[in-house]
Amino acid sequence: RSRLARALETRGHVVLQAEDVEAARQITADERPDRAIVDLKMPGGTGLDVLREIKNCSAATQVVLLTGYGSIANAVDAMRLGAAGYVTKPADTDQILAAFETRDEGSRELPKAIDPPSLAEAEWNHIQQVLADTGGNLSRAAILLGIPRRTLQRKLKKLAP
C-alpha cells in the first residue's frame, strides 16, 4: 500500500491511505475522493464492502478493485456494484491507473483489465487462499480442499504457474 501510494504521489496524485475497512469508510465520508484503489482483502471486511460504502457516499467516485485472487465472479460483483475496473496482482502503477480508463460510464461489459487466470493459476491461487485462511495448517487446508494431505504437499512443491 505504501509503495503504491509513493508511486501515485510521484505522478502528481494526492493520496490518502486506509489500513482497514473502517479507515476507508472514514476517508470516504470525510473526503469523498475522485478516485479510489481498493484491495479486495482488507482487515475488517472486504473491498466489496468498501466499494458499496464509497458508492453510497459518493456515486461519482471511480473505484478500481485490486486483488491477488482474481476471479470472474468477484469481477462481476465489482462491476455490478459500480467499480470502474478490476486488476489482479501483481500490477504496476500504470496498469492500475489504466484500469480507470478501460470502461466507459454505463458500460455493462467487464473491464479490459481482467486477464482471467489459467486453470492451473486459479487452482494455485485457491490453494494459497485456503492456506492463508487456515494460518498455514496443511492438514486443515487439505480437509477444506477435499484432497489428501500428501497430494496438497505435492502440489505445493511444484512451482506456482
PDB file of C-alpha atoms in Angstrom:
ATOM      1  CA  ARG A   1       0.000   0.000   0.000  1.00  0.00           C
ATOM      2  CA  SER A   2       2.718   2.467   0.922  1.00  0.00           C
ATOM      3  CA  ARG A   3       4.757   1.656  -2.188  1.00  0.00           C
ATOM      4  CA  LEU A   4       1.733   2.224  -4.433  1.00  0.00           C
ATOM      5  CA  ALA A   5       0.976   5.471  -2.568  1.00  0.00           C
ATOM      6  CA  ARG A   6       4.525   6.739  -3.186  1.00  0.00           C
ATOM      7  CA  ALA A   7       4.286   5.815  -6.882  1.00  0.00           C
ATOM      8  CA  LEU A   8       0.982   7.673  -7.207  1.00  0.00           C
ATOM      9  CA  GLU A   9       2.355  10.711  -5.389  1.00  0.00           C
ATOM     10  CA  THR A  10       5.325  10.881  -7.768  1.00  0.00           C
ATOM     11  CA  ARG A  11       2.774  11.013 -10.602  1.00  0.00           C
ATOM     12  CA  GLY A  12       1.137  14.057  -9.014  1.00  0.00           C
ATOM     13  CA  HIS A  13      -1.807  12.442  -7.209  1.00  0.00           C
ATOM     14  CA  VAL A  14      -2.874  13.329  -3.673  1.00  0.00           C
ATOM     15  CA  VAL A  15      -3.022  10.032  -1.790  1.00  0.00           C
ATOM     16  CA  LEU A  16      -4.932   9.075   1.351  1.00  0.00           C
ATOM     17  CA  GLN A  17      -4.300   5.611   2.774  1.00  0.00           C
ATOM     18  CA  ALA A  18      -6.617   3.359   4.762  1.00  0.00           C
ATOM     19  CA  GLU A  19      -5.260   0.347   6.593  1.00  0.00           C
ATOM     20  CA  ASP A  20      -8.657  -1.303   7.090  1.00  0.00           C
ATOM     21  CA  VAL A  21     -12.315  -1.109   6.111  1.00  0.00           C
ATOM     22  CA  GLU A  22     -13.238   1.291   8.922  1.00  0.00           C
ATOM     23  CA  ALA A  23     -10.473   3.746   7.956  1.00  0.00           C
ATOM     24  CA  ALA A  24     -11.601   3.535   4.321  1.00  0.00           C
ATOM     25  CA  ARG A  25     -15.175   4.332   5.367  1.00  0.00           C
ATOM     26  CA  GLN A  26     -13.983   7.324   7.370  1.00  0.00           C
ATOM     27  CA  ILE A  27     -11.881   8.683   4.494  1.00  0.00           C
ATOM     28  CA  THR A  28     -14.781   8.213   2.096  1.00  0.00           C
ATOM     29  CA  ALA A  29     -17.215  10.045   4.364  1.00  0.00           C
ATOM     30  CA  ASP A  30     -14.805  12.890   5.119  1.00  0.00           C
ATOM     31  CA  GLU A  31     -13.038  13.388   1.790  1.00  0.00           C
ATOM     32  CA  ARG A  32     -15.290  11.988  -0.972  1.00  0.00           C
ATOM     33  CA  PRO A  33     -12.317  11.253  -3.261  1.00  0.00           C
ATOM     34  CA  ASP A  34     -12.461  11.406  -7.067  1.00  0.00           C
ATOM     35  CA  ARG A  35     -10.785   8.005  -7.365  1.00  0.00           C
ATOM     36  CA  ALA A  36     -10.138   5.072  -5.063  1.00  0.00           C
ATOM     37  CA  ILE A  37      -7.994   1.956  -5.342  1.00  0.00           C
ATOM     38  CA  VAL A  38      -9.393  -0.694  -3.035  1.00  0.00           C
ATOM     39  CA  ASP A  39      -7.895  -4.100  -2.225  1.00  0.00           C
ATOM     40  CA  LEU A  40     -10.356  -6.998  -2.213  1.00  0.00           C
ATOM     41  CA  LYS A  41      -8.887  -8.417   1.032  1.00  0.00           C
ATOM     42  CA  MET A  42      -8.843  -5.887   3.856  1.00  0.00           C
ATOM     43  CA  PRO A  43      -8.864  -6.184   7.631  1.00  0.00           C
ATOM     44  CA  GLY A  44     -12.375  -5.722   8.943  1.00  0.00           C
ATOM     45  CA  GLY A  45     -14.222  -6.735   5.764  1.00  0.00           C
ATOM     46  CA  THR A  46     -13.760  -6.881   2.025  1.00  0.00           C
ATOM     47  CA  GLY A  47     -13.049  -4.430  -0.732  1.00  0.00           C
ATOM     48  CA  LEU A  48     -16.598  -5.053  -1.964  1.00  0.00           C
ATOM     49  CA  ASP A  49     -17.871  -3.654   1.366  1.00  0.00           C
ATOM     50  CA  VAL A  50     -15.721  -0.565   0.838  1.00  0.00           C
ATOM     51  CA  LEU A  51     -16.909  -0.262  -2.768  1.00  0.00           C
ATOM     52  CA  ARG A  52     -20.559  -0.304  -1.592  1.00  0.00           C
ATOM     53  CA  GLU A  53     -19.793   2.343   1.020  1.00  0.00           C
ATOM     54  CA  ILE A  54     -17.973   4.562  -1.475  1.00  0.00           C
ATOM     55  CA  LYS A  55     -20.818   4.359  -3.980  1.00  0.00           C
ATOM     56  CA  ASN A  56     -23.377   5.124  -1.236  1.00  0.00           C
ATOM     57  CA  CYS A  57     -21.433   8.193  -0.052  1.00  0.00           C
ATOM     58  CA  SER A  58     -20.108   9.434  -3.373  1.00  0.00           C
ATOM     59  CA  ALA A  59     -21.530   7.889  -6.523  1.00  0.00           C
ATOM     60  CA  ALA A  60     -19.129   9.951  -8.673  1.00  0.00           C
ATOM     61  CA  THR A  61     -16.026   8.346  -7.130  1.00  0.00           C
ATOM     62  CA  GLN A  62     -14.340   5.966  -9.558  1.00  0.00           C
ATOM     63  CA  VAL A  63     -13.152   2.776  -7.870  1.00  0.00           C
ATOM     64  CA  VAL A  64     -10.657   0.187  -9.096  1.00  0.00           C
ATOM     65  CA  LEU A  65     -10.651  -3.069  -7.173  1.00  0.00           C
ATOM     66  CA  LEU A  66      -7.209  -4.637  -6.722  1.00  0.00           C
ATOM     67  CA  THR A  67      -6.850  -8.299  -5.826  1.00  0.00           C
ATOM     68  CA  GLY A  68      -4.352 -11.104  -5.536  1.00  0.00           C
ATOM     69  CA  TYR A  69      -7.109 -13.670  -6.038  1.00  0.00           C
ATOM     70  CA  GLY A  70      -8.698 -12.705  -9.323  1.00  0.00           C
ATOM     71  CA  SER A  71     -11.903 -14.434 -10.268  1.00  0.00           C
ATOM     72  CA  ILE A  72     -14.607 -13.690 -12.771  1.00  0.00           C
ATOM     73  CA  ALA A  73     -17.237 -13.927 -10.015  1.00  0.00           C
ATOM     74  CA  ASN A  74     -15.516 -11.188  -7.982  1.00  0.00           C
ATOM     75  CA  ALA A  75     -15.086  -9.069 -11.103  1.00  0.00           C
ATOM     76  CA  VAL A  76     -18.778  -9.378 -11.940  1.00  0.00           C
ATOM     77  CA  ASP A  77     -19.726  -8.438  -8.363  1.00  0.00           C
ATOM     78  CA  ALA A  78     -17.390  -5.438  -8.511  1.00  0.00           C
ATOM     79  CA  MET A  79     -18.819  -4.261 -11.841  1.00  0.00           C
ATOM     80  CA  ARG A  80     -22.373  -4.747 -10.599  1.00  0.00           C
ATOM     81  CA  LEU A  81     -21.549  -2.539  -7.617  1.00  0.00           C
ATOM     82  CA  GLY A  82     -20.124   0.153  -9.896  1.00  0.00           C
ATOM     83  CA  ALA A  83     -16.365  -0.398  -9.994  1.00  0.00           C
ATOM     84  CA  ALA A  84     -14.530   1.319 -12.838  1.00  0.00           C
ATOM     85  CA  GLY A  85     -12.009  -1.517 -13.063  1.00  0.00           C
ATOM     86  CA  TYR A  86     -10.676  -4.743 -11.587  1.00  0.00           C
ATOM     87  CA  VAL A  87      -6.952  -5.512 -11.593  1.00  0.00           C
ATOM     88  CA  THR A  88      -5.194  -8.665 -10.438  1.00  0.00           C
ATOM     89  CA  LYS A  89      -1.876  -8.520  -8.605  1.00  0.00           C
ATOM     90  CA  PRO A  90       0.931  -8.238  -9.310  1.00  0.00           C
ATOM     91  CA  ALA A  91       0.175  -4.989 -11.108  1.00  0.00           C
ATOM     92  CA  ASP A  92       2.235  -1.883 -11.568  1.00  0.00           C
ATOM     93  CA  THR A  93       1.007   1.657 -11.049  1.00  0.00           C
ATOM     94  CA  ASP A  94       0.476   2.266 -14.769  1.00  0.00           C
ATOM     95  CA  GLN A  95      -1.769  -0.811 -15.057  1.00  0.00           C
ATOM     96  CA  ILE A  96      -3.827   0.329 -12.099  1.00  0.00           C
ATOM     97  CA  LEU A  97      -4.215   3.853 -13.454  1.00  0.00           C
ATOM     98  CA  ALA A  98      -5.115   2.450 -16.886  1.00  0.00           C
ATOM     99  CA  ALA A  99      -7.961   0.487 -15.268  1.00  0.00           C
ATOM    100  CA  PHE A 100      -9.712   3.768 -14.520  1.00  0.00           C
ATOM    101  CA  GLU A 101      -9.862   4.398 -18.277  1.00  0.00           C
ATOM    102  CA  THR A 102     -10.879   0.913 -19.501  1.00  0.00           C
ATOM    103  CA  ARG A 103     -14.599   1.189 -19.009  1.00  0.00           C
ATOM    104  CA  ASP A 104     -16.957   3.841 -20.321  1.00  0.00           C
ATOM    105  CA  GLU A 105     -19.627   5.067 -17.944  1.00  0.00           C
ATOM    106  CA  GLY A 106     -22.771   2.979 -18.186  1.00  0.00           C
ATOM    107  CA  SER A 107     -20.980   0.061 -19.838  1.00  0.00           C
ATOM    108  CA  ARG A 108     -22.160  -3.341 -18.653  1.00  0.00           C
ATOM    109  CA  GLU A 109     -19.179  -5.233 -20.050  1.00  0.00           C
ATOM    110  CA  LEU A 110     -16.271  -6.423 -17.943  1.00  0.00           C
ATOM    111  CA  PRO A 111     -13.265  -4.121 -17.991  1.00  0.00           C
ATOM    112  CA  LYS A 112     -10.345  -4.861 -20.291  1.00  0.00           C
ATOM    113  CA  ALA A 113      -8.018  -5.024 -17.263  1.00  0.00           C
ATOM    114  CA  ILE A 114      -9.276  -8.517 -16.443  1.00  0.00           C
ATOM    115  CA  ASP A 115      -6.953 -11.233 -17.602  1.00  0.00           C
ATOM    116  CA  PRO A 116      -8.641 -14.452 -16.484  1.00  0.00           C
ATOM    117  CA  PRO A 117      -6.185 -16.854 -14.855  1.00  0.00           C
ATOM    118  CA  SER A 118      -5.479 -20.243 -16.364  1.00  0.00           C
ATOM    119  CA  LEU A 119      -6.935 -23.277 -14.618  1.00  0.00           C
ATOM    120  CA  ALA A 120      -3.543 -24.009 -13.034  1.00  0.00           C
ATOM    121  CA  GLU A 121      -3.236 -20.415 -11.793  1.00  0.00           C
ATOM    122  CA  ALA A 122      -6.779 -20.474 -10.419  1.00  0.00           C
ATOM    123  CA  GLU A 123      -6.070 -23.735  -8.578  1.00  0.00           C
ATOM    124  CA  TRP A 124      -2.786 -22.363  -7.199  1.00  0.00           C
ATOM    125  CA  ASN A 125      -4.481 -19.156  -6.049  1.00  0.00           C
ATOM    126  CA  HIS A 126      -7.290 -21.123  -4.403  1.00  0.00           C
ATOM    127  CA  ILE A 127      -4.822 -23.350  -2.571  1.00  0.00           C
ATOM    128  CA  GLN A 128      -2.869 -20.299  -1.406  1.00  0.00           C
ATOM    129  CA  GLN A 129      -6.072 -18.629  -0.222  1.00  0.00           C
ATOM    130  CA  VAL A 130      -7.155 -21.700   1.747  1.00  0.00           C
ATOM    131  CA  LEU A 131      -3.675 -21.992   3.261  1.00  0.00           C
ATOM    132  CA  ALA A 132      -3.784 -18.339   4.283  1.00  0.00           C
ATOM    133  CA  ASP A 133      -7.253 -18.787   5.769  1.00  0.00           C
ATOM    134  CA  THR A 134      -6.025 -21.754   7.856  1.00  0.00           C
ATOM    135  CA  GLY A 135      -2.880 -19.995   9.013  1.00  0.00           C
ATOM    136  CA  GLY A 136      -0.661 -22.349   7.007  1.00  0.00           C
ATOM    137  CA  ASN A 137      -2.093 -25.509   8.593  1.00  0.00           C
ATOM    138  CA  LEU A 138      -1.627 -28.149   5.860  1.00  0.00           C
ATOM    139  CA  SER A 139      -3.897 -30.737   7.452  1.00  0.00           C
ATOM    140  CA  ARG A 140      -6.783 -28.313   7.874  1.00  0.00           C
ATOM    141  CA  ALA A 141      -6.248 -26.898   4.364  1.00  0.00           C
ATOM    142  CA  ALA A 142      -6.288 -30.408   2.866  1.00  0.00           C
ATOM    143  CA  ILE A 143      -9.576 -31.138   4.618  1.00  0.00           C
ATOM    144  CA  LEU A 144     -11.130 -27.897   3.360  1.00  0.00           C
ATOM    145  CA  LEU A 145      -9.854 -28.558  -0.161  1.00  0.00           C
ATOM    146  CA  GLY A 146     -11.136 -32.139  -0.052  1.00  0.00           C
ATOM    147  CA  ILE A 147      -7.791 -33.675  -1.030  1.00  0.00           C
ATOM    148  CA  PRO A 148      -5.303 -35.880   0.829  1.00  0.00           C
ATOM    149  CA  ARG A 149      -2.579 -34.060   2.747  1.00  0.00           C
ATOM    150  CA  ARG A 150       0.170 -35.707   0.652  1.00  0.00           C
ATOM    151  CA  THR A 151      -1.487 -34.521  -2.558  1.00  0.00           C
ATOM    152  CA  LEU A 152      -1.545 -30.995  -1.187  1.00  0.00           C
ATOM    153  CA  GLN A 153       2.139 -31.299  -0.246  1.00  0.00           C
ATOM    154  CA  ARG A 154       2.981 -32.437  -3.797  1.00  0.00           C
ATOM    155  CA  LYS A 155       1.057 -29.549  -5.310  1.00  0.00           C
ATOM    156  CA  LEU A 156       2.870 -27.085  -3.061  1.00  0.00           C
ATOM    157  CA  LYS A 157       6.292 -28.470  -4.062  1.00  0.00           C
ATOM    158  CA  LYS A 158       5.552 -27.552  -7.661  1.00  0.00           C
ATOM    159  CA  LEU A 159       6.325 -24.007  -8.685  1.00  0.00           C
ATOM    160  CA  ALA A 160       3.459 -21.571  -8.954  1.00  0.00           C
ATOM    161  CA  PRO A 161       2.061 -21.395 -12.509  1.00  0.00           C
TER     162      PRO A 161
END
